[in-house]
Amino acid sequence: MWFNPAEIKVFVDLSEHNLEPLPYHLELRDYLKTEERELWNWFASAQAKADHTEKLRLELLKSTYRLDADGHPELYQSVEEARTRLQLDIPVTLYQAQNSPQLNATLFFMPGEGHVVFSGPSLTLLNADELKSVIGHELAHYHLWGRDNGEFHIADRLLQAVANDPRAASSHEQTARRFQLYTEVFADRGSLCVTGDVYPVVAGLVKLQTGLSQVSAPAYLKQAEEIFAKGNVATEGLSHPEAFIRARALALWQEQREAAAEVIRDMIEGPAALDELDLVGQMRLASVTRRLLESLLRPKWFQTPSVLGHAKLFFQDFKPGDGNRRNSLDGLQFSDARLREYLCYVLLDFVTADLELEDLPLAAALELSRQLELDAQFEKLTAKELKMKIRDVRKIKEQAAEMLAKAEVAGE
């Protein structure tokens, strides 16, 4: 049991230091600023920001009814509490969408201004605490998008524009999707910072998902627990994680803080899969590939000009590893069949990089594949690609430790 819904403690430390961008936000922001600098500069330009803001203003005027503070004092009291808890010194205006029956709330982000639009019968469905939670969620979007000179909003707009382009690759679409999913996780944390209690946050999101006027947050948290008791589950949502995942992520974060990051990442990203890599996943795979080669080419005998020249085709600044091999292998195991096949092919690429080394590279690759639990797959691939009999491959595998030990001594 990962938590007891009846024993969740109210979180009372509401300082902004407890509402930080998630690691995915930071990693992707930094990647876009360095690797897509020209595109980043365009979306960060004053003209692009002005055009975006002007479009939003016109859309608000055309498609909503503005709710003033005199006519809705309780709503604006919730706004004041949310602004205080999130440390936002901006004017906030509320609206009701026209001709939109779907239950929802949306932030229209403009620098220095917050505009929250309710749609459907949200205002009559939610009680006061739940409305405060929803307002907190939307203003938490501002908390994220407005910080660091608006860099996370720039990243969001850039990713959405690229993903919507007909020329977009699947990695671009997956990146935009995950950025949105993590942003919703962040905004849910903002709700919790505003309410100080997970129950109205969970109740509010379940009501908006189901349209029910009465829900039990403890019961839904228990329902989420039952789902994960049957096995790990990753979101299939395109822009928002499923309600049970959001509820579990909130409870985990409230109870465990940053210690829950890995579990939450698994719920949002799922197991790494070669066919579903986003830009961050591609960076991580490149790092894994570098570490694999550093480990494989650690022995001095393996570092011939032909082999190192081949390694520099992968990474121009490549240098073999000189540390403990076992430690360097941490985190290189994958469950995805395609990723495992990829690692096998990388190993095989270096088996034939310098034919003068004879069977030593194959012995090293077989030994490394064994440590990575890839040996069965690697043996079959080697026999197929190198036109060898499987028994000859296994014979070298049996002798690998001895062969490599002798080569190490000879190379000293």
GROMACS .gro file of C-alpha atoms in nm:
model
  412
    1MET     CA    1   0.000   0.000   0.000
    2TRP     CA    2   0.160   0.326  -0.112
    3PHE     CA    3  -0.051   0.550   0.113
    4ASN     CA    4  -0.354   0.541   0.340
    5PRO     CA    5  -0.619   0.791   0.218
    6ALA     CA    6  -0.748   0.827   0.574
    7GLU     CA    7  -0.407   0.933   0.704
    8ILE     CA    8  -0.297   1.198   0.452
    9LYS     CA    9  -0.153   1.492   0.644
   10VAL     CA   10  -0.237   1.848   0.548
   11PHE     CA   11   0.062   2.019   0.390
   12VAL     CA   12   0.102   2.367   0.536
   13ASP     CA   13   0.436   2.493   0.400
   14LEU     CA   14   0.316   2.700   0.107
   15SER     CA   15   0.631   2.892   0.013
   16GLU     CA   16   0.718   2.916  -0.353
   17HIS     CA   17   1.023   2.699  -0.295
   18ASN     CA   18   0.789   2.401  -0.277
   19LEU     CA   19   0.643   2.472  -0.621
   20GLU     CA   20   0.935   2.435  -0.859
   21PRO     CA   21   0.938   2.332  -1.227
   22LEU     CA   22   0.966   1.957  -1.269
   23PRO     CA   23   1.297   1.809  -1.392
   24TYR     CA   24   1.139   1.747  -1.734
   25HIS     CA   25   1.053   2.118  -1.768
   26LEU     CA   26   1.408   2.219  -1.684
   27GLU     CA   27   1.576   1.960  -1.904
   28LEU     CA   28   1.363   2.042  -2.206
   29ARG     CA   29   1.384   2.420  -2.158
   30ASP     CA   30   1.763   2.399  -2.148
   31TYR     CA   31   1.772   2.174  -2.456
   32LEU     CA   32   1.555   2.410  -2.662
   33LYS     CA   33   1.760   2.715  -2.563
   34THR     CA   34   2.087   2.553  -2.672
   35GLU     CA   35   1.995   2.316  -2.956
   36GLU     CA   36   1.712   2.519  -3.115
   37ARG     CA   37   1.846   2.865  -3.049
   38GLU     CA   38   1.715   3.036  -3.363
   39LEU     CA   39   1.364   2.900  -3.315
   40TRP     CA   40   1.377   2.987  -2.946
   41ASN     CA   41   1.479   3.346  -3.020
   42TRP     CA   42   1.186   3.390  -3.257
   43PHE     CA   43   0.928   3.272  -3.001
   44ALA     CA   44   1.100   3.481  -2.734
   45SER     CA   45   1.088   3.796  -2.948
   46ALA     CA   46   0.879   4.091  -2.838
   47GLN     CA   47   0.681   4.079  -3.165
   48ALA     CA   48   0.586   3.713  -3.122
   49LYS     CA   49   0.475   3.775  -2.763
   50ALA     CA   50   0.272   4.081  -2.866
   51ASP     CA   51   0.099   3.895  -3.148
   52HIS     CA   52   0.013   3.607  -2.917
   53THR     CA   53  -0.127   3.840  -2.650
   54GLU     CA   54  -0.337   4.038  -2.897
   55LYS     CA   55  -0.495   3.719  -3.033
   56LEU     CA   56  -0.586   3.607  -2.679
   57ARG     CA   57  -0.743   3.944  -2.593
   58LEU     CA   58  -0.965   3.932  -2.899
   59GLU     CA   59  -1.066   3.573  -2.832
   60LEU     CA   60  -1.163   3.659  -2.473
   61LEU     CA   61  -1.381   3.949  -2.587
   62LYS     CA   62  -1.555   3.743  -2.852
   63SER     CA   63  -1.612   3.413  -2.669
   64THR     CA   64  -1.666   3.490  -2.298
   65TYR     CA   65  -1.870   3.686  -2.044
   66ARG     CA   66  -1.647   3.880  -1.803
   67LEU     CA   67  -1.723   3.820  -1.433
   68ASP     CA   68  -1.663   4.135  -1.229
   69ALA     CA   69  -1.556   4.143  -0.866
   70ASP     CA   70  -1.869   4.332  -0.750
   71GLY     CA   71  -2.100   4.066  -0.884
   72HIS     CA   72  -1.891   3.767  -0.769
   73PRO     CA   73  -1.714   3.865  -0.444
   74GLU     CA   74  -1.666   3.508  -0.318
   75LEU     CA   75  -1.492   3.404  -0.639
   76TYR     CA   76  -1.256   3.698  -0.621
   77GLN     CA   77  -1.185   3.624  -0.255
   78SER     CA   78  -1.063   3.282  -0.371
   79VAL     CA   79  -0.853   3.455  -0.634
   80GLU     CA   80  -0.690   3.672  -0.366
   81GLU     CA   81  -0.610   3.368  -0.152
   82ALA     CA   82  -0.464   3.185  -0.450
   83ARG     CA   83  -0.256   3.485  -0.556
   84THR     CA   84  -0.119   3.519  -0.202
   85ARG     CA   85  -0.035   3.150  -0.165
   86LEU     CA   86   0.134   3.140  -0.506
   87GLN     CA   87   0.304   3.477  -0.449
   88LEU     CA   88   0.164   3.629  -0.769
   89ASP     CA   89   0.147   4.006  -0.783
   90ILE     CA   90  -0.074   4.036  -1.091
   91PRO     CA   91  -0.433   4.140  -1.163
   92VAL     CA   92  -0.661   3.842  -1.230
   93THR     CA   93  -0.989   3.850  -1.422
   94LEU     CA   94  -1.245   3.568  -1.437
   95TYR     CA   95  -1.475   3.480  -1.729
   96GLN     CA   96  -1.749   3.237  -1.825
   97ALA     CA   97  -1.716   3.087  -2.171
   98GLN     CA   98  -2.009   3.116  -2.410
   99ASN     CA   99  -2.146   2.821  -2.605
  100SER     CA  100  -1.912   2.575  -2.437
  101PRO     CA  101  -2.096   2.303  -2.240
  102GLN     CA  102  -1.782   2.110  -2.146
  103LEU     CA  103  -1.677   2.139  -1.782
  104ASN     CA  104  -1.337   2.304  -1.768
  105ALA     CA  105  -1.125   2.600  -1.662
  106THR     CA  106  -0.844   2.752  -1.866
  107LEU     CA  107  -0.577   3.014  -1.810
  108PHE     CA  108  -0.524   3.270  -2.087
  109PHE     CA  109  -0.165   3.370  -2.017
  110MET     CA  110  -0.056   3.728  -2.079
  111PRO     CA  111   0.259   3.877  -1.925
  112GLY     CA  112   0.161   4.061  -1.608
  113GLU     CA  113  -0.205   3.951  -1.625
  114GLY     CA  114  -0.404   3.642  -1.534
  115HIS     CA  115  -0.726   3.556  -1.718
  116VAL     CA  116  -0.917   3.245  -1.606
  117VAL     CA  117  -1.205   3.118  -1.818
  118PHE     CA  118  -1.464   2.875  -1.679
  119SER     CA  119  -1.671   2.670  -1.921
  120GLY     CA  120  -1.984   2.462  -1.875
  121PRO     CA  121  -2.162   2.468  -1.535
  122SER     CA  122  -1.832   2.457  -1.342
  123LEU     CA  123  -1.921   2.750  -1.118
  124THR     CA  124  -2.243   2.587  -0.996
  125LEU     CA  125  -2.102   2.234  -0.974
  126LEU     CA  126  -1.802   2.305  -0.749
  127ASN     CA  127  -1.816   2.411  -0.385
  128ALA     CA  128  -1.609   2.700  -0.248
  129ASP     CA  129  -1.298   2.495  -0.163
  130GLU     CA  130  -1.309   2.311  -0.494
  131LEU     CA  131  -1.339   2.639  -0.684
  132LYS     CA  132  -1.041   2.773  -0.492
  133SER     CA  133  -0.852   2.460  -0.592
  134VAL     CA  134  -0.940   2.505  -0.960
  135ILE     CA  135  -0.842   2.873  -0.950
  136GLY     CA  136  -0.516   2.770  -0.782
  137HIS     CA  137  -0.455   2.516  -1.060
  138GLU     CA  138  -0.499   2.775  -1.332
  139LEU     CA  139  -0.290   3.039  -1.157
  140ALA     CA  140  -0.020   2.778  -1.101
  141HIS     CA  141   0.008   2.771  -1.481
  142TYR     CA  142   0.092   3.140  -1.455
  143HIS     CA  143   0.335   3.069  -1.172
  144LEU     CA  144   0.524   2.838  -1.409
  145TRP     CA  145   0.488   3.032  -1.734
  146GLY     CA  146   0.569   3.369  -1.577
  147ARG     CA  147   0.890   3.271  -1.403
  148ASP     CA  148   1.242   3.296  -1.548
  149ASN     CA  149   1.137   3.570  -1.792
  150GLY     CA  150   0.859   3.355  -1.932
  151GLU     CA  151   1.093   3.082  -2.056
  152PHE     CA  152   0.858   2.792  -1.982
  153HIS     CA  153   0.578   2.967  -2.169
  154ILE     CA  154   0.815   3.022  -2.462
  155ALA     CA  155   0.898   2.650  -2.453
  156ASP     CA  156   0.528   2.559  -2.441
  157ARG     CA  157   0.435   2.777  -2.741
  158LEU     CA  158   0.738   2.659  -2.940
  159LEU     CA  159   0.659   2.292  -2.878
  160GLN     CA  160   0.292   2.330  -2.967
  161ALA     CA  161   0.376   2.512  -3.290
  162VAL     CA  162   0.631   2.251  -3.395
  163ALA     CA  163   0.404   1.958  -3.302
  164ASN     CA  164   0.117   2.105  -3.505
  165ASP     CA  165   0.332   2.148  -3.815
  166PRO     CA  166   0.257   1.883  -4.083
  167ARG     CA  167   0.631   1.815  -4.107
  168ALA     CA  168   0.662   1.731  -3.737
  169ALA     CA  169   0.829   1.405  -3.640
  170SER     CA  170   0.672   1.173  -3.383
  171SER     CA  171   0.943   1.278  -3.136
  172HIS     CA  172   0.820   1.640  -3.161
  173GLU     CA  173   0.460   1.535  -3.096
  174GLN     CA  174   0.564   1.317  -2.804
  175THR     CA  175   0.773   1.598  -2.656
  176ALA     CA  176   0.487   1.851  -2.672
  177ARG     CA  177   0.253   1.593  -2.519
  178ARG     CA  178   0.479   1.516  -2.225
  179PHE     CA  179   0.554   1.881  -2.161
  180GLN     CA  180   0.178   1.939  -2.129
  181LEU     CA  181   0.130   1.635  -1.905
  182TYR     CA  182   0.403   1.748  -1.668
  183THR     CA  183   0.261   2.101  -1.669
  184GLU     CA  184  -0.073   1.963  -1.546
  185VAL     CA  185   0.108   1.771  -1.269
  186PHE     CA  186   0.278   2.099  -1.173
  187ALA     CA  187  -0.054   2.289  -1.175
  188ASP     CA  188  -0.216   2.024  -0.954
  189ARG     CA  189   0.062   2.090  -0.704
  190GLY     CA  190  -0.032   2.456  -0.725
  191SER     CA  191  -0.388   2.361  -0.629
  192LEU     CA  192  -0.253   2.179  -0.326
  193CYS     CA  193  -0.039   2.477  -0.226
  194VAL     CA  194  -0.348   2.699  -0.241
  195THR     CA  195  -0.587   2.470  -0.052
  196GLY     CA  196  -0.340   2.304   0.184
  197ASP     CA  197  -0.558   1.993   0.156
  198VAL     CA  198  -0.555   1.722  -0.109
  199TYR     CA  199  -0.924   1.634  -0.076
  200PRO     CA  200  -1.082   1.942  -0.244
  201VAL     CA  201  -0.820   1.918  -0.518
  202VAL     CA  202  -0.911   1.556  -0.594
  203ALA     CA  203  -1.284   1.621  -0.555
  204GLY     CA  204  -1.268   1.917  -0.791
  205LEU     CA  205  -1.087   1.732  -1.067
  206VAL     CA  206  -1.319   1.430  -1.038
  207LYS     CA  207  -1.627   1.652  -1.057
  208LEU     CA  208  -1.494   1.823  -1.370
  209GLN     CA  209  -1.422   1.483  -1.523
  210THR     CA  210  -1.754   1.321  -1.437
  211GLY     CA  211  -2.008   1.603  -1.395
  212LEU     CA  212  -2.119   1.458  -1.061
  213SER     CA  213  -2.233   1.705  -0.796
  214GLN     CA  214  -2.120   1.485  -0.506
  215VAL     CA  215  -1.794   1.287  -0.492
  216SER     CA  216  -1.578   1.143  -0.214
  217ALA     CA  217  -1.211   1.230  -0.247
  218PRO     CA  218  -1.096   0.961   0.004
  219ALA     CA  219  -1.296   0.700  -0.188
  220TYR     CA  220  -1.141   0.806  -0.518
  221LEU     CA  221  -0.791   0.800  -0.372
  222LYS     CA  222  -0.862   0.445  -0.256
  223GLN     CA  223  -0.986   0.360  -0.606
  224ALA     CA  224  -0.660   0.492  -0.751
  225GLU     CA  225  -0.469   0.278  -0.502
  226GLU     CA  226  -0.656  -0.030  -0.621
  227ILE     CA  227  -0.558   0.039  -0.982
  228PHE     CA  228  -0.187   0.053  -0.902
  229ALA     CA  229  -0.208  -0.246  -0.670
  230LYS     CA  230  -0.269  -0.451  -0.985
  231GLY     CA  231   0.049  -0.328  -1.155
  232ASN     CA  232   0.224  -0.018  -1.286
  233VAL     CA  233   0.020   0.204  -1.517
  234ALA     CA  234   0.133   0.491  -1.740
  235THR     CA  235  -0.090   0.767  -1.872
  236GLU     CA  236  -0.242   0.749  -2.217
  237GLY     CA  237  -0.363   1.109  -2.201
  238LEU     CA  238  -0.277   1.353  -2.478
  239SER     CA  239  -0.276   1.675  -2.276
  240HIS     CA  240  -0.396   1.579  -1.925
  241PRO     CA  241  -0.313   1.265  -1.727
  242GLU     CA  242  -0.611   1.053  -1.624
  243ALA     CA  243  -0.777   1.163  -1.300
  244PHE     CA  244  -0.659   0.856  -1.107
  245ILE     CA  245  -0.298   0.928  -1.207
  246ARG     CA  246  -0.328   1.293  -1.109
  247ALA     CA  247  -0.481   1.195  -0.773
  248ARG     CA  248  -0.203   0.946  -0.702
  249ALA     CA  249   0.067   1.192  -0.810
  250LEU     CA  250  -0.074   1.452  -0.570
  251ALA     CA  251  -0.087   1.211  -0.277
  252LEU     CA  252   0.264   1.084  -0.345
  253TRP     CA  253   0.403   1.437  -0.372
  254GLN     CA  254   0.231   1.548  -0.052
  255GLU     CA  255   0.358   1.248   0.143
  256GLN     CA  256   0.704   1.195  -0.006
  257ARG     CA  257   0.799   1.525  -0.172
  258GLU     CA  258   1.090   1.487  -0.415
  259ALA     CA  259   1.133   1.120  -0.325
  260ALA     CA  260   0.820   1.056  -0.531
  261ALA     CA  261   0.971   1.199  -0.851
  262GLU     CA  262   1.074   0.866  -1.002
  263VAL     CA  263   0.734   0.703  -0.944
  264ILE     CA  264   0.555   1.005  -1.091
  265ARG     CA  265   0.789   1.001  -1.393
  266ASP     CA  266   0.703   0.636  -1.453
  267MET     CA  267   0.332   0.722  -1.449
  268ILE     CA  268   0.378   1.004  -1.699
  269GLU     CA  269   0.643   0.860  -1.931
  270GLY     CA  270   0.610   0.483  -1.885
  271PRO     CA  271   0.896   0.249  -1.977
  272ALA     CA  272   1.142   0.386  -2.232
  273ALA     CA  273   1.050   0.265  -2.580
  274LEU     CA  274   1.253   0.328  -2.895
  275ASP     CA  275   0.947   0.401  -3.111
  276GLU     CA  276   0.811   0.657  -2.862
  277LEU     CA  277   1.118   0.861  -2.776
  278ASP     CA  278   1.074   1.233  -2.727
  279LEU     CA  279   1.357   1.486  -2.747
  280VAL     CA  280   1.449   1.429  -2.384
  281GLY     CA  281   1.440   1.053  -2.442
  282GLN     CA  282   1.672   1.094  -2.740
  283MET     CA  283   1.915   1.289  -2.522
  284ARG     CA  284   1.899   1.020  -2.257
  285LEU     CA  285   1.958   0.747  -2.516
  286ALA     CA  286   2.259   0.936  -2.650
  287SER     CA  287   2.394   0.950  -2.295
  288VAL     CA  288   2.331   0.577  -2.252
  289THR     CA  289   2.511   0.506  -2.581
  290ARG     CA  290   2.812   0.712  -2.472
  291ARG     CA  291   2.830   0.530  -2.139
  292LEU     CA  292   2.800   0.194  -2.314
  293LEU     CA  293   3.094   0.277  -2.541
  294GLU     CA  294   3.298   0.419  -2.253
  295SER     CA  295   3.256   0.090  -2.072
  296LEU     CA  296   3.316  -0.131  -2.375
  297LEU     CA  297   3.630   0.054  -2.484
  298ARG     CA  298   3.779   0.095  -2.137
  299PRO     CA  299   4.057  -0.168  -2.191
  300LYS     CA  300   4.377  -0.024  -2.340
  301TRP     CA  301   4.404  -0.305  -2.597
  302PHE     CA  302   4.068  -0.200  -2.743
  303GLN     CA  303   4.173   0.163  -2.798
  304THR     CA  304   4.326   0.128  -3.144
  305PRO     CA  305   4.309   0.417  -3.395
  306SER     CA  306   4.045   0.231  -3.600
  307VAL     CA  307   3.823   0.168  -3.299
  308LEU     CA  308   3.854   0.517  -3.152
  309GLY     CA  309   3.799   0.668  -3.495
  310HIS     CA  310   3.477   0.469  -3.523
  311ALA     CA  311   3.370   0.584  -3.175
  312LYS     CA  312   3.421   0.946  -3.280
  313LEU     CA  313   3.162   0.891  -3.554
  314PHE     CA  314   2.917   0.852  -3.265
  315PHE     CA  315   3.059   1.132  -3.048
  316GLN     CA  316   3.326   1.369  -3.177
  317ASP     CA  317   3.463   1.429  -2.826
  318PHE     CA  318   3.454   1.062  -2.726
  319LYS     CA  319   3.698   0.935  -2.463
  320PRO     CA  320   3.704   0.579  -2.324
  321GLY     CA  321   3.601   0.535  -1.962
  322ASP     CA  322   3.864   0.489  -1.697
  323GLY     CA  323   3.648   0.420  -1.391
  324ASN     CA  324   3.481   0.115  -1.244
  325ARG     CA  325   3.301  -0.070  -1.520
  326ARG     CA  326   3.026  -0.214  -1.303
  327ASN     CA  327   2.925   0.127  -1.171
  328SER     CA  328   2.925   0.269  -1.524
  329LEU     CA  329   2.660   0.013  -1.626
  330ASP     CA  330   2.400   0.134  -1.377
  331GLY     CA  331   2.079   0.235  -1.553
  332LEU     CA  332   2.166   0.075  -1.890
  333GLN     CA  333   1.907  -0.203  -1.864
  334PHE     CA  334   1.587  -0.165  -2.065
  335SER     CA  335   1.268  -0.367  -2.096
  336ASP     CA  336   1.176  -0.242  -2.445
  337ALA     CA  337   1.272  -0.503  -2.706
  338ARG     CA  338   1.368  -0.242  -2.966
  339LEU     CA  339   1.596  -0.057  -2.726
  340ARG     CA  340   1.763  -0.383  -2.626
  341GLU     CA  341   1.814  -0.462  -2.994
  342TYR     CA  342   1.963  -0.116  -3.045
  343LEU     CA  343   2.219  -0.173  -2.769
  344CYS     CA  344   2.308  -0.510  -2.921
  345TYR     CA  345   2.372  -0.352  -3.260
  346VAL     CA  346   2.591  -0.083  -3.104
  347LEU     CA  347   2.802  -0.355  -2.940
  348LEU     CA  348   2.818  -0.551  -3.263
  349ASP     CA  349   2.932  -0.241  -3.452
  350PHE     CA  350   3.255  -0.243  -3.252
  351VAL     CA  351   3.313  -0.616  -3.283
  352THR     CA  352   3.422  -0.561  -3.644
  353ALA     CA  353   3.573  -0.210  -3.614
  354ASP     CA  354   3.930  -0.344  -3.610
  355LEU     CA  355   3.972  -0.692  -3.759
  356GLU     CA  356   4.333  -0.712  -3.637
  357LEU     CA  357   4.202  -0.757  -3.283
  358GLU     CA  358   4.054  -1.092  -3.393
  359ASP     CA  359   3.812  -1.242  -3.134
  360LEU     CA  360   3.889  -1.006  -2.845
  361PRO     CA  361   3.623  -0.742  -2.934
  362LEU     CA  362   3.360  -1.016  -2.960
  363ALA     CA  363   3.468  -1.155  -2.624
  364ALA     CA  364   3.441  -0.808  -2.469
  365ALA     CA  365   3.099  -0.748  -2.624
  366LEU     CA  366   2.972  -1.088  -2.509
  367GLU     CA  367   3.094  -1.022  -2.155
  368LEU     CA  368   2.934  -0.677  -2.149
  369SER     CA  369   2.608  -0.811  -2.294
  370ARG     CA  370   2.603  -1.071  -2.016
  371GLN     CA  371   2.639  -0.799  -1.751
  372LEU     CA  372   2.353  -0.608  -1.916
  373GLU     CA  373   2.141  -0.926  -1.941
  374LEU     CA  374   2.142  -0.894  -2.320
  375ASP     CA  375   2.352  -1.203  -2.388
  376ALA     CA  376   2.081  -1.431  -2.531
  377GLN     CA  377   1.968  -1.164  -2.777
  378PHE     CA  378   2.324  -1.058  -2.858
  379GLU     CA  379   2.438  -1.415  -2.928
  380LYS     CA  380   2.160  -1.471  -3.183
  381LEU     CA  381   2.224  -1.136  -3.347
  382THR     CA  382   2.599  -1.204  -3.369
  383ALA     CA  383   2.547  -1.545  -3.526
  384LYS     CA  384   2.305  -1.397  -3.781
  385GLU     CA  385   2.500  -1.083  -3.876
  386LEU     CA  386   2.852  -1.232  -3.869
  387LYS     CA  387   2.743  -1.560  -4.033
  388MET     CA  388   2.874  -1.762  -3.738
  389LYS     CA  389   2.745  -2.082  -3.587
  390ILE     CA  390   2.580  -2.025  -3.252
  391ARG     CA  391   2.803  -2.287  -3.089
  392ASP     CA  392   3.113  -2.092  -3.198
  393VAL     CA  393   2.970  -1.773  -3.049
  394ARG     CA  394   2.898  -1.952  -2.722
  395LYS     CA  395   3.247  -2.102  -2.716
  396ILE     CA  396   3.398  -1.753  -2.726
  397LYS     CA  397   3.151  -1.648  -2.456
  398GLU     CA  398   3.270  -1.931  -2.230
  399GLN     CA  399   3.632  -1.827  -2.279
  400ALA     CA  400   3.566  -1.451  -2.267
  401ALA     CA  401   3.665  -1.384  -1.906
  402GLU     CA  402   3.997  -1.565  -1.948
  403MET     CA  403   4.070  -1.402  -2.285
  404LEU     CA  404   4.001  -1.054  -2.153
  405ALA     CA  405   4.205  -1.106  -1.837
  406LYS     CA  406   4.509  -1.209  -2.045
  407ALA     CA  407   4.461  -0.912  -2.278
  408GLU     CA  408   4.442  -0.675  -1.981
  409VAL     CA  409   4.771  -0.808  -1.842
  410ALA     CA  410   4.940  -0.789  -2.180
  411GLY     CA  411   4.823  -0.432  -2.229
  412GLU     CA  412   4.961  -0.303  -1.899
   0.00000   0.00000   0.00000
